[in-house]
Coordinates of C-alpha atoms in Angstrom, one line a residue:
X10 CA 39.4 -75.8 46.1
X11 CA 41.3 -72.7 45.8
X12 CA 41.7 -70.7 42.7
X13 CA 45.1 -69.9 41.5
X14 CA 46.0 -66.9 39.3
X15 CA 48.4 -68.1 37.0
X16 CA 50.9 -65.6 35.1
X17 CA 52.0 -66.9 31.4
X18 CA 54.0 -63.9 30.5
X19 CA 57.1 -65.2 31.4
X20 CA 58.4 -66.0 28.3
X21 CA 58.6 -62.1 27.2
X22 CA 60.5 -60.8 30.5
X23 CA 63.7 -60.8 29.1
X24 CA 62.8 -59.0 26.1
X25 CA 63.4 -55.4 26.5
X26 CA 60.3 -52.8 27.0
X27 CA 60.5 -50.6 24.3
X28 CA 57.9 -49.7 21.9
X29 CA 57.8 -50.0 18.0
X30 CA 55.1 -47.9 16.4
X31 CA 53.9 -48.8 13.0
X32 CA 55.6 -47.9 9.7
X33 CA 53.9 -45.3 8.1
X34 CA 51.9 -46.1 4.9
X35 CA 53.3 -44.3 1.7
X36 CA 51.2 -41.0 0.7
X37 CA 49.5 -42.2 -2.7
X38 CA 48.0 -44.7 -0.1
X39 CA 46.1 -42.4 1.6
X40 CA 45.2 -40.1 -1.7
X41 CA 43.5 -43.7 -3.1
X42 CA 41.8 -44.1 -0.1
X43 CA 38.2 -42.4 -1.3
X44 CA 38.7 -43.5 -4.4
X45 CA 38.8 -47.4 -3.8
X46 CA 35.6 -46.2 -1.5
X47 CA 33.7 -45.2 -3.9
X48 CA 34.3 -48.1 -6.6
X49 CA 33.4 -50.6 -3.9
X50 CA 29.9 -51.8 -4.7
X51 CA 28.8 -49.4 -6.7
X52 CA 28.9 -46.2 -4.3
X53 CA 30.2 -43.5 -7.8
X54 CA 27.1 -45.2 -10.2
X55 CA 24.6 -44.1 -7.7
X56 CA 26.4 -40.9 -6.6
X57 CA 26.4 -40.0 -10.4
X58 CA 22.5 -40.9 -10.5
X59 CA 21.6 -38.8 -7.2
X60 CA 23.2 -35.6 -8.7
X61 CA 21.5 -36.2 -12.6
X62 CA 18.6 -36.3 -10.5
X63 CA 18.6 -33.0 -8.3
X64 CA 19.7 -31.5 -11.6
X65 CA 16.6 -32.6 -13.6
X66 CA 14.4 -31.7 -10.7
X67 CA 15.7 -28.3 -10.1
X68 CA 15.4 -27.4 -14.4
X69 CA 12.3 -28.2 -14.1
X70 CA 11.2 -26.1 -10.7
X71 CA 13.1 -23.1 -11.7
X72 CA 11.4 -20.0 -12.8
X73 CA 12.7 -19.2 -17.1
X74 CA 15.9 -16.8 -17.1
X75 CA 13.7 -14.7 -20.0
X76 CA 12.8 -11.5 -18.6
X77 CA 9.2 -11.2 -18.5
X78 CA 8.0 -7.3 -19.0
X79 CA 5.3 -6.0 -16.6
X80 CA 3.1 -3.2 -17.0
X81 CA 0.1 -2.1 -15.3
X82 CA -2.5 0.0 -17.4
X83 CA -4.2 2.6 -16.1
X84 CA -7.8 0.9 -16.5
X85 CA -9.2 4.7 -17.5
X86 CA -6.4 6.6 -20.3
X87 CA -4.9 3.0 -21.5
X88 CA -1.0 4.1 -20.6
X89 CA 1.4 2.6 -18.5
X90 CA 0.9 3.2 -15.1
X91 CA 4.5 2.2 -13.6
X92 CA 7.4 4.3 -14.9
X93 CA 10.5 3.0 -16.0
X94 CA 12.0 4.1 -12.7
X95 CA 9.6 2.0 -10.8
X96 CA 10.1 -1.2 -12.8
X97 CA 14.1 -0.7 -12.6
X98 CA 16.7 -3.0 -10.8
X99 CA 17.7 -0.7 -8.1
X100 CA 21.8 -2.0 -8.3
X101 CA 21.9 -1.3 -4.8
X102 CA 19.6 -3.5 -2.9
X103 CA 18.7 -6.9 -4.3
X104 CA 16.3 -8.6 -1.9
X105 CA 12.7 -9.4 -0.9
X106 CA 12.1 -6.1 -0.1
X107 CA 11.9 -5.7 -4.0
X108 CA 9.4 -8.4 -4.6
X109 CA 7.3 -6.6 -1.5
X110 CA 7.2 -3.5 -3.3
X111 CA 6.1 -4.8 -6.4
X112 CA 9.4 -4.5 -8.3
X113 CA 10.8 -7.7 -10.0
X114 CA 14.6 -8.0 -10.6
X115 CA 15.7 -8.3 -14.3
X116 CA 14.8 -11.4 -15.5
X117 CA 12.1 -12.8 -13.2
X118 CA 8.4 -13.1 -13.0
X119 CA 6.7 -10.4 -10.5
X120 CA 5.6 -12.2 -7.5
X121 CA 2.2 -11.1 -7.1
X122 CA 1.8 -9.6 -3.4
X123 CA -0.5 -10.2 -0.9
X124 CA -1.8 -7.2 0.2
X125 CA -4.3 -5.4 3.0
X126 CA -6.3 -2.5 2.1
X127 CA -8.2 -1.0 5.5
X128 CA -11.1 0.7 4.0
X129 CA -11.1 -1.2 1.0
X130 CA -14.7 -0.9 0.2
X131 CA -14.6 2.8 0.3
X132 CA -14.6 5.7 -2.3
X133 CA -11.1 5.5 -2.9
X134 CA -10.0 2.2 -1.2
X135 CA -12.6 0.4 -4.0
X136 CA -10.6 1.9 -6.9
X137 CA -7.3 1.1 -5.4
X138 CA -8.4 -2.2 -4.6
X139 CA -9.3 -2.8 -8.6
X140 CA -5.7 -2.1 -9.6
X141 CA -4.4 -4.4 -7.2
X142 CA -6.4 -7.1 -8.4
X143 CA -6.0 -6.1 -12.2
X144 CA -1.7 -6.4 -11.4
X145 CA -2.0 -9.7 -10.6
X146 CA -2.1 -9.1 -6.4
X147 CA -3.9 -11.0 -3.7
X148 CA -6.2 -8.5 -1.9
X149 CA -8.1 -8.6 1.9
X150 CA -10.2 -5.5 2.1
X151 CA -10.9 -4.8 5.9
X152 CA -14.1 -2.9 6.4
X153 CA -16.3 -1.5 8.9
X154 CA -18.6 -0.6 6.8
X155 CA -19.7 2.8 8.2
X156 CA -19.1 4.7 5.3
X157 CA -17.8 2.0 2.6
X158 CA -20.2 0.1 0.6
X159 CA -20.2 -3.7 -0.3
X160 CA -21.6 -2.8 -3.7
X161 CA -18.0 -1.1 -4.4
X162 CA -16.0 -4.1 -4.5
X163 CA -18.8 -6.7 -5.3
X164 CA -17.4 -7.9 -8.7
X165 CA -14.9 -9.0 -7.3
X166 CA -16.7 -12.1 -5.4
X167 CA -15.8 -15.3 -6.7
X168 CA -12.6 -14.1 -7.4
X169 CA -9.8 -16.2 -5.3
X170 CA -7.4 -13.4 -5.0
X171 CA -9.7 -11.5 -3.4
X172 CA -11.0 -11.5 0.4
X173 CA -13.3 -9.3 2.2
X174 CA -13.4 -9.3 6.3
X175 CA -16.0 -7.6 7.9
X176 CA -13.7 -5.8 10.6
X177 CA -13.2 -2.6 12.7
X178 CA -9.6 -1.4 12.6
X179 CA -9.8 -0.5 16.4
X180 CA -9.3 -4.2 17.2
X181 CA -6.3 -6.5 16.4
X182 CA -6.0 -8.0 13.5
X183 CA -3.7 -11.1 12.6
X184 CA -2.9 -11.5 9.1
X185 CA 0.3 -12.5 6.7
X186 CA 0.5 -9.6 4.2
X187 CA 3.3 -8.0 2.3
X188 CA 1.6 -4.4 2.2
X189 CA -0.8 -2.3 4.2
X190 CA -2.7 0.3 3.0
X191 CA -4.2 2.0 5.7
X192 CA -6.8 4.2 4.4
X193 CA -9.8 3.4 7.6
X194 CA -11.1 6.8 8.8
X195 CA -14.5 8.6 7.9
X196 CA -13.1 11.4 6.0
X197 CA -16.2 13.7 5.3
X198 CA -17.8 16.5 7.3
X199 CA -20.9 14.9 7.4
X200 CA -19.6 11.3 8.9
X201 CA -16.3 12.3 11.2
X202 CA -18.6 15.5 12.8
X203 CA -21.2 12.5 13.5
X204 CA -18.8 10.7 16.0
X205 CA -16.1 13.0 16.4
X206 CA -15.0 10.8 19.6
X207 CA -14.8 7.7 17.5
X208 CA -12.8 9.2 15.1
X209 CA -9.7 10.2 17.3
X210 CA -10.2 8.8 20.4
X211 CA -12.3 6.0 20.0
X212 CA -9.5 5.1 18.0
X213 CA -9.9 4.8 14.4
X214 CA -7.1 7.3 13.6
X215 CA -5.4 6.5 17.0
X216 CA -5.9 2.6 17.8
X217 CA -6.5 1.6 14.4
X218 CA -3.6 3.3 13.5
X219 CA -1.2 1.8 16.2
X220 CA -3.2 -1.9 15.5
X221 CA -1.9 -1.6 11.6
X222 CA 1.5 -1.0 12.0
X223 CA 1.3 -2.9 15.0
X224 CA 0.7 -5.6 12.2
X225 CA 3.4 -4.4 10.0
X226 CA 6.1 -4.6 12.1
X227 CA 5.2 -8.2 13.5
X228 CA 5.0 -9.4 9.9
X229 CA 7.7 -7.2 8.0
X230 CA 4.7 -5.7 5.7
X231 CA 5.2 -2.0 3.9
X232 CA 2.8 0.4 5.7
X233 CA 1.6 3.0 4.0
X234 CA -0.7 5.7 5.8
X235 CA -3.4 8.0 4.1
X236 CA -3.2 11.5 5.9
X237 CA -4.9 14.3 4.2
X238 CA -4.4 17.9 3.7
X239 CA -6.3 18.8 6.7
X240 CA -3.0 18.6 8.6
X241 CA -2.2 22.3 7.2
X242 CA -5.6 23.5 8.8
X243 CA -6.6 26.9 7.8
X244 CA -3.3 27.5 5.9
X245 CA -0.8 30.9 6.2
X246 CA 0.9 29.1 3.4
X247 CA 0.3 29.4 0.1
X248 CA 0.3 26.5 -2.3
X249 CA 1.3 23.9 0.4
X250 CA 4.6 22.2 0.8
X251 CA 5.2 19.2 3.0
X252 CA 7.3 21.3 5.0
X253 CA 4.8 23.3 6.3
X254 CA 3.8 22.9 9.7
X255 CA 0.1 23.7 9.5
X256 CA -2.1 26.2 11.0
X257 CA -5.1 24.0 13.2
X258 CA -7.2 24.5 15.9
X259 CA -7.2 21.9 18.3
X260 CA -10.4 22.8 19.9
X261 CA -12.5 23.4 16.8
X262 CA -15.3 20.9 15.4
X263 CA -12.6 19.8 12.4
X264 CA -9.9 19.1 14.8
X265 CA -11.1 15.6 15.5
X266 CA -10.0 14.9 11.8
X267 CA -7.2 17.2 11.5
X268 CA -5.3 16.1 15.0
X269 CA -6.4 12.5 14.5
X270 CA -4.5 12.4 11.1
X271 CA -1.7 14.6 12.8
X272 CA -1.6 11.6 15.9
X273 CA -1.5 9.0 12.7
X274 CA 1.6 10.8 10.7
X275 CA 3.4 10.9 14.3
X276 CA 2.7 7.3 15.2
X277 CA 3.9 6.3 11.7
X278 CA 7.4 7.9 12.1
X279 CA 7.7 6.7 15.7
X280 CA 7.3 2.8 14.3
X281 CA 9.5 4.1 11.5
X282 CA 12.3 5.7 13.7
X283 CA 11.8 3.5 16.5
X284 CA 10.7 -0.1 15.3
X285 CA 12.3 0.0 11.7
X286 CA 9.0 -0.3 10.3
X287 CA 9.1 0.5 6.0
X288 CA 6.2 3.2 6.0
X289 CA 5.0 5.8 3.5
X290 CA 2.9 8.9 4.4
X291 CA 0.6 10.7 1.5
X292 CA -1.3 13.9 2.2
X293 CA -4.7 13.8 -0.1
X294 CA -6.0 16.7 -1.0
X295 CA -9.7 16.9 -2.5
X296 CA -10.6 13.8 -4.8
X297 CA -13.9 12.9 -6.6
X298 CA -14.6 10.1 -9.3
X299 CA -17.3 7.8 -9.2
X300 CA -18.3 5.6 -6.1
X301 CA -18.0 9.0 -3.6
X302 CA -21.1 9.1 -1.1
X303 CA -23.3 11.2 -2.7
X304 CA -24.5 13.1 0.8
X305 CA -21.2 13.0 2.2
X306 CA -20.9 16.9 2.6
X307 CA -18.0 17.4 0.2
X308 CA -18.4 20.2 -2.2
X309 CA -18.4 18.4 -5.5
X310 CA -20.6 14.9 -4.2
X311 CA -22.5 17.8 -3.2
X312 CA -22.8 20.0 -6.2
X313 CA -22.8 16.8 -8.4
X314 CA -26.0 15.5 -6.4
X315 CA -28.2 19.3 -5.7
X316 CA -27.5 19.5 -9.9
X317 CA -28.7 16.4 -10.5
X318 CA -31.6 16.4 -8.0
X319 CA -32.4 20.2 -9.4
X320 CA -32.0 22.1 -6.3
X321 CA -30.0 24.6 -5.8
X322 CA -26.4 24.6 -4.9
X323 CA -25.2 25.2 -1.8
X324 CA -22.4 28.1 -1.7
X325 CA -21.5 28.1 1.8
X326 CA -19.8 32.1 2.5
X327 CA -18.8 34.2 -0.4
X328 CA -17.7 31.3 -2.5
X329 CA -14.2 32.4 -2.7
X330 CA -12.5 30.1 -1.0
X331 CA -10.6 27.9 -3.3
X332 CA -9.8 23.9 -3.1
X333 CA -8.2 21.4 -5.8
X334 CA -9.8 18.5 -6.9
X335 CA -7.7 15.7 -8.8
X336 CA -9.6 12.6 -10.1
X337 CA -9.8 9.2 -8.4
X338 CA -7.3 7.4 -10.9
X339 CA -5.0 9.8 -10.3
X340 CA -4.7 9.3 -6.6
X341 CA -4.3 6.0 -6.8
X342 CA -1.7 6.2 -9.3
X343 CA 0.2 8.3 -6.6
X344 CA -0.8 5.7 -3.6
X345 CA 1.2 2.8 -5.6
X346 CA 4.0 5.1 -6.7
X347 CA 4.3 5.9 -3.3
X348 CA 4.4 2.2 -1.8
X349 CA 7.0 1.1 -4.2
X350 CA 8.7 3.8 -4.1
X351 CA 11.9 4.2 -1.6
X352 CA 10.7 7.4 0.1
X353 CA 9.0 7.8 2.7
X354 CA 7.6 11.2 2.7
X355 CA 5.1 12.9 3.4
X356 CA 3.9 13.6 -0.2
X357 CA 1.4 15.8 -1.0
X358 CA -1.1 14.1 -3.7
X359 CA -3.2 16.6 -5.3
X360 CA -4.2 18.2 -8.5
X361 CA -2.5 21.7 -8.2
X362 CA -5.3 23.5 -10.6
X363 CA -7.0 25.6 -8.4
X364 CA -10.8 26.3 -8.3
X365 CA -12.8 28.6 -6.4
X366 CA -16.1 27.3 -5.0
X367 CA -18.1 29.6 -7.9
X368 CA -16.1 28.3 -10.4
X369 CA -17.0 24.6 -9.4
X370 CA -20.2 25.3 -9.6
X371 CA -20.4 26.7 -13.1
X372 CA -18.5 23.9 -14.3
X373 CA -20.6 21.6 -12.7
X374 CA -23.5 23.8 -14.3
X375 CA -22.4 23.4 -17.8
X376 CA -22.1 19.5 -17.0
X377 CA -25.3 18.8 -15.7
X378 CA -27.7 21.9 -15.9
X379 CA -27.2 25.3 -17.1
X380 CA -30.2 26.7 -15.4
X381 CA -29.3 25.1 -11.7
X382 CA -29.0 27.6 -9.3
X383 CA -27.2 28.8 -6.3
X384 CA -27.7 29.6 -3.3
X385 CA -25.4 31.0 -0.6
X386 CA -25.1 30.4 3.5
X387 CA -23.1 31.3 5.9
X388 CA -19.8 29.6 6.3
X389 CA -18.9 26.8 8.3
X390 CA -16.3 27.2 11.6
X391 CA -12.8 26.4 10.5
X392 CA -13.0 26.0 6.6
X393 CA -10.0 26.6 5.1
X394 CA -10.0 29.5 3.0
X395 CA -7.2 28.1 0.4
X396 CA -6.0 25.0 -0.3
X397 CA -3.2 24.2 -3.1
X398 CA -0.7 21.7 -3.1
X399 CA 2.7 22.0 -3.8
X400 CA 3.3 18.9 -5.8
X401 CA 6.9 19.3 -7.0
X402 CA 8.4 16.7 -3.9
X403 CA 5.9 14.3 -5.7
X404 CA 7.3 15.1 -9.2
X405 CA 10.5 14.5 -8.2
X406 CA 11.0 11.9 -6.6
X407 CA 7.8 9.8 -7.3
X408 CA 8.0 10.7 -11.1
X409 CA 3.8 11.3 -10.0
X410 CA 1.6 14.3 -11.7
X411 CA -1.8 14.6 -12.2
X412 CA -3.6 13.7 -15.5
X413 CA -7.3 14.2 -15.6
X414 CA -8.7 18.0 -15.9
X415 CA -11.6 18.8 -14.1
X416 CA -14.1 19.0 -17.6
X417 CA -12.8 15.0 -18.1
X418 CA -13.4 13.9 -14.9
X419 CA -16.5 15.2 -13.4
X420 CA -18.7 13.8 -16.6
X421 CA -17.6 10.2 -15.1
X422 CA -18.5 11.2 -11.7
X423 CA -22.1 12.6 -13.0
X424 CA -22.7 9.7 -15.3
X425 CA -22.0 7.2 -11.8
X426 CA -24.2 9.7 -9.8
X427 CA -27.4 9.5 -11.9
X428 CA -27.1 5.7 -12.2
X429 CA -26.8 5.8 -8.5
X430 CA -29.8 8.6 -7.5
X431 CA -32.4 7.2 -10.8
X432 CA -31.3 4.2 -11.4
X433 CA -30.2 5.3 -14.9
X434 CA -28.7 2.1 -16.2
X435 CA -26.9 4.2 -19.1
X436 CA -24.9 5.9 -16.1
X437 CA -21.7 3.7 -15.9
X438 CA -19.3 3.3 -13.4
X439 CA -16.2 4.7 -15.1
X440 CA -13.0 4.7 -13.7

């Protein structure tokens, strides 16, 4: 049976092969179109619901339009420790970087920060790390403990903002932080002259260094580096300025502290220039308060300690060398000025009164004992015969001076040191 393929469009071979599109559809037509769309089953009723609803939900997520003010106290005089500079919109840049540095944009809560502090349970790095907490911050103190002390930041257990990692900065360290205060490094005599290796080479001002911002620029954290004024050595300048080269032996037994912190300024500004890490540099000068280790070789721990101990005072050459000493609380002032601050520096943070090593000494006689004696040796290699800073970069541009004389500050210092050495429960820790 065959199959037969039939053709049936015969019919329309006469008609002529010409095409007829279709009459366009008036404009209104097409305008109506979403409209008729919509009013079919209901689609406008729950449009109209969907956006009542993300309106409700986001009035109700949204932090208040009231300006909230902020103001950190300084926990020892009662005033205000951020300026009205620091707390200022800055009309140029409007961005996270703000809420990073701890300032808040007109009109918004602070976001507290979560922030690392290498040496936290140190003599300074302790104080700093109360402030932090006391703004409202999230803190992880990373310590070695070689010359910090858990009984610095032990009130603060139990508290949830606060975290303490046993941790040597010489090996990585992951973490999700908004700041980094690096302030890891024996800074004493007595401990960096103990392991001089360790504290250059065997990396705590090299390595540990390159690990933080290492971590800063993987995470977009603020870095801030401690130096110290060690980096002017035995000065030929006279006070200081942080344009001064320095004047350091690179063979002598303080070099392991002064290059190491030279290494750490340079590694800073490489990341800085190089990597577009956010850093800030401070140069310390000499600082005392409460907490310091009370054999650490540093003139006024020291003093404070002979005094106190009633032995005689160690002068070391004919006493007429001269330092400045500036109170803890007013370092630290400086160190968060300086983070939320837009400079990078170096700043010199010190308290520009000048003291000779005599003139400590009686001060610290008519503190703790007017019949303590002194007794003179011969001077150690490489000390500095001056040392002064020239604070007016830090006045400037940090709006930062010192607050606390010597005669206020060194009672504190003395009442913490005979609580520490007798166990004096009257002593305090005042800050």
């Amino acid at each position: 049976m065959a199959s037969e393929l039939i053709f049936r469009g015969h019919e329309s071979q006469h008609e002529p092969d010409t095409y007829s599109p279709k009459p366009e559809k008036p404009t209104w037509h097409t305008m109506t179109r979403p409209i008729h769309y919509l009013l079919r089953e209901q689609r406008l009723v729950f449009l109209l619901l969907g956006a009542a609803l993300a309106f409700a939900v986001f009035s109700l997520f949204s932090p208040p339009r009231a300006a909230v003010p902020y103001s950190a106290r300084d926990s020892f005089s009662g005033e205000s420790f951020l300026t009205d500079e620091s707390t200022r919109l800055n009309p140029h840049r409007v961005s996270l970087d703000s809420f990073r540095s701890g300032k808040a944009p007109l009109g918004l809560k602070r976001k507290g920060l979560r922030i690392v502090v290498t040496g936290g349970a140190g003599f300074v790095g302790s104080h700093l790390v109360d402030r932090l907490i006391a703004r409202g911050d999230s803190v992880i103190v990373v310590d070695n403990f070689f010359t910090g002390r858990k009984e610095n930041v032990m009130h603060h257990f139990g508290n949830p903002r606060f975290e303490l990692i046993r941790h040597d900065v010489v090996e990585p360290l992951l973490l999700e932080v908004d700041q980094i205060y690096h302030l890891a490094c024996p800074a004493s005599p007595v401990h960096y002259k103990h392991n001089p290796v360790k504290t250059i080479m065997n990396k705590t001002n090299v390595v540990g260094t390159l690990n933080m911002l290492g971590l800063a620029k993987r995470v977009g954290a603020r870095f801030l580096l401690t130096s110290t004024s060690e980096v002017y050595g035995d000065p030929l300048e006279h006070p200081q300025k942080e344009t001064y080269w320095g004047n350091v032996n690179p063979i002598g037994v303080r070099s392991c502290y002064d290059e190491g912190k030279r290494t750490a300024e340079t590694l800073a500004m490489d990341y800085h220039r190089g990597a577009g890490v956010e850093v800030r540099i401070a140069r310390i000068f000499n600082t005392y308060g409460p907490r310091m280790c009370i054999d650490d070789g540093r003139v006024v721990s020291n003093f404070v300690a002979q005094a106190l101990r009633k032995e005689p005072m160690t002068v070391y050459g004919d006493g007429k060398q001269t330092r400045s000493f500036q109170y803890v609380s007013d370092l630290v002032d400086g160190l968060m000025r300086l983070m939320e601050g837009e400079h990078v520096g170096p700043f010199n943070l010190g308290n520009p009164g000048e003291f000779t090593m005599l003139e400590l000494a009686k001060v610290v006689q008519e503190t703790i004992d007017p019949n303590a004696k002194i007794e003179f040796r011969p001077n150690t290699e490489d000390d500095p015969h001056k040392r002064k800073p020239d604070i007016t970069k830090a006045k400037d541009m940090l709006g930062w001076e010192p607050k606390i004389p010597l005669h206020k500050g060194l009672p504190m210092m003395v009442s913490d040191f005979r609580q520490r050495i007798f166990g004096d429960q009257k002593g305090g820790n005042a800050f």
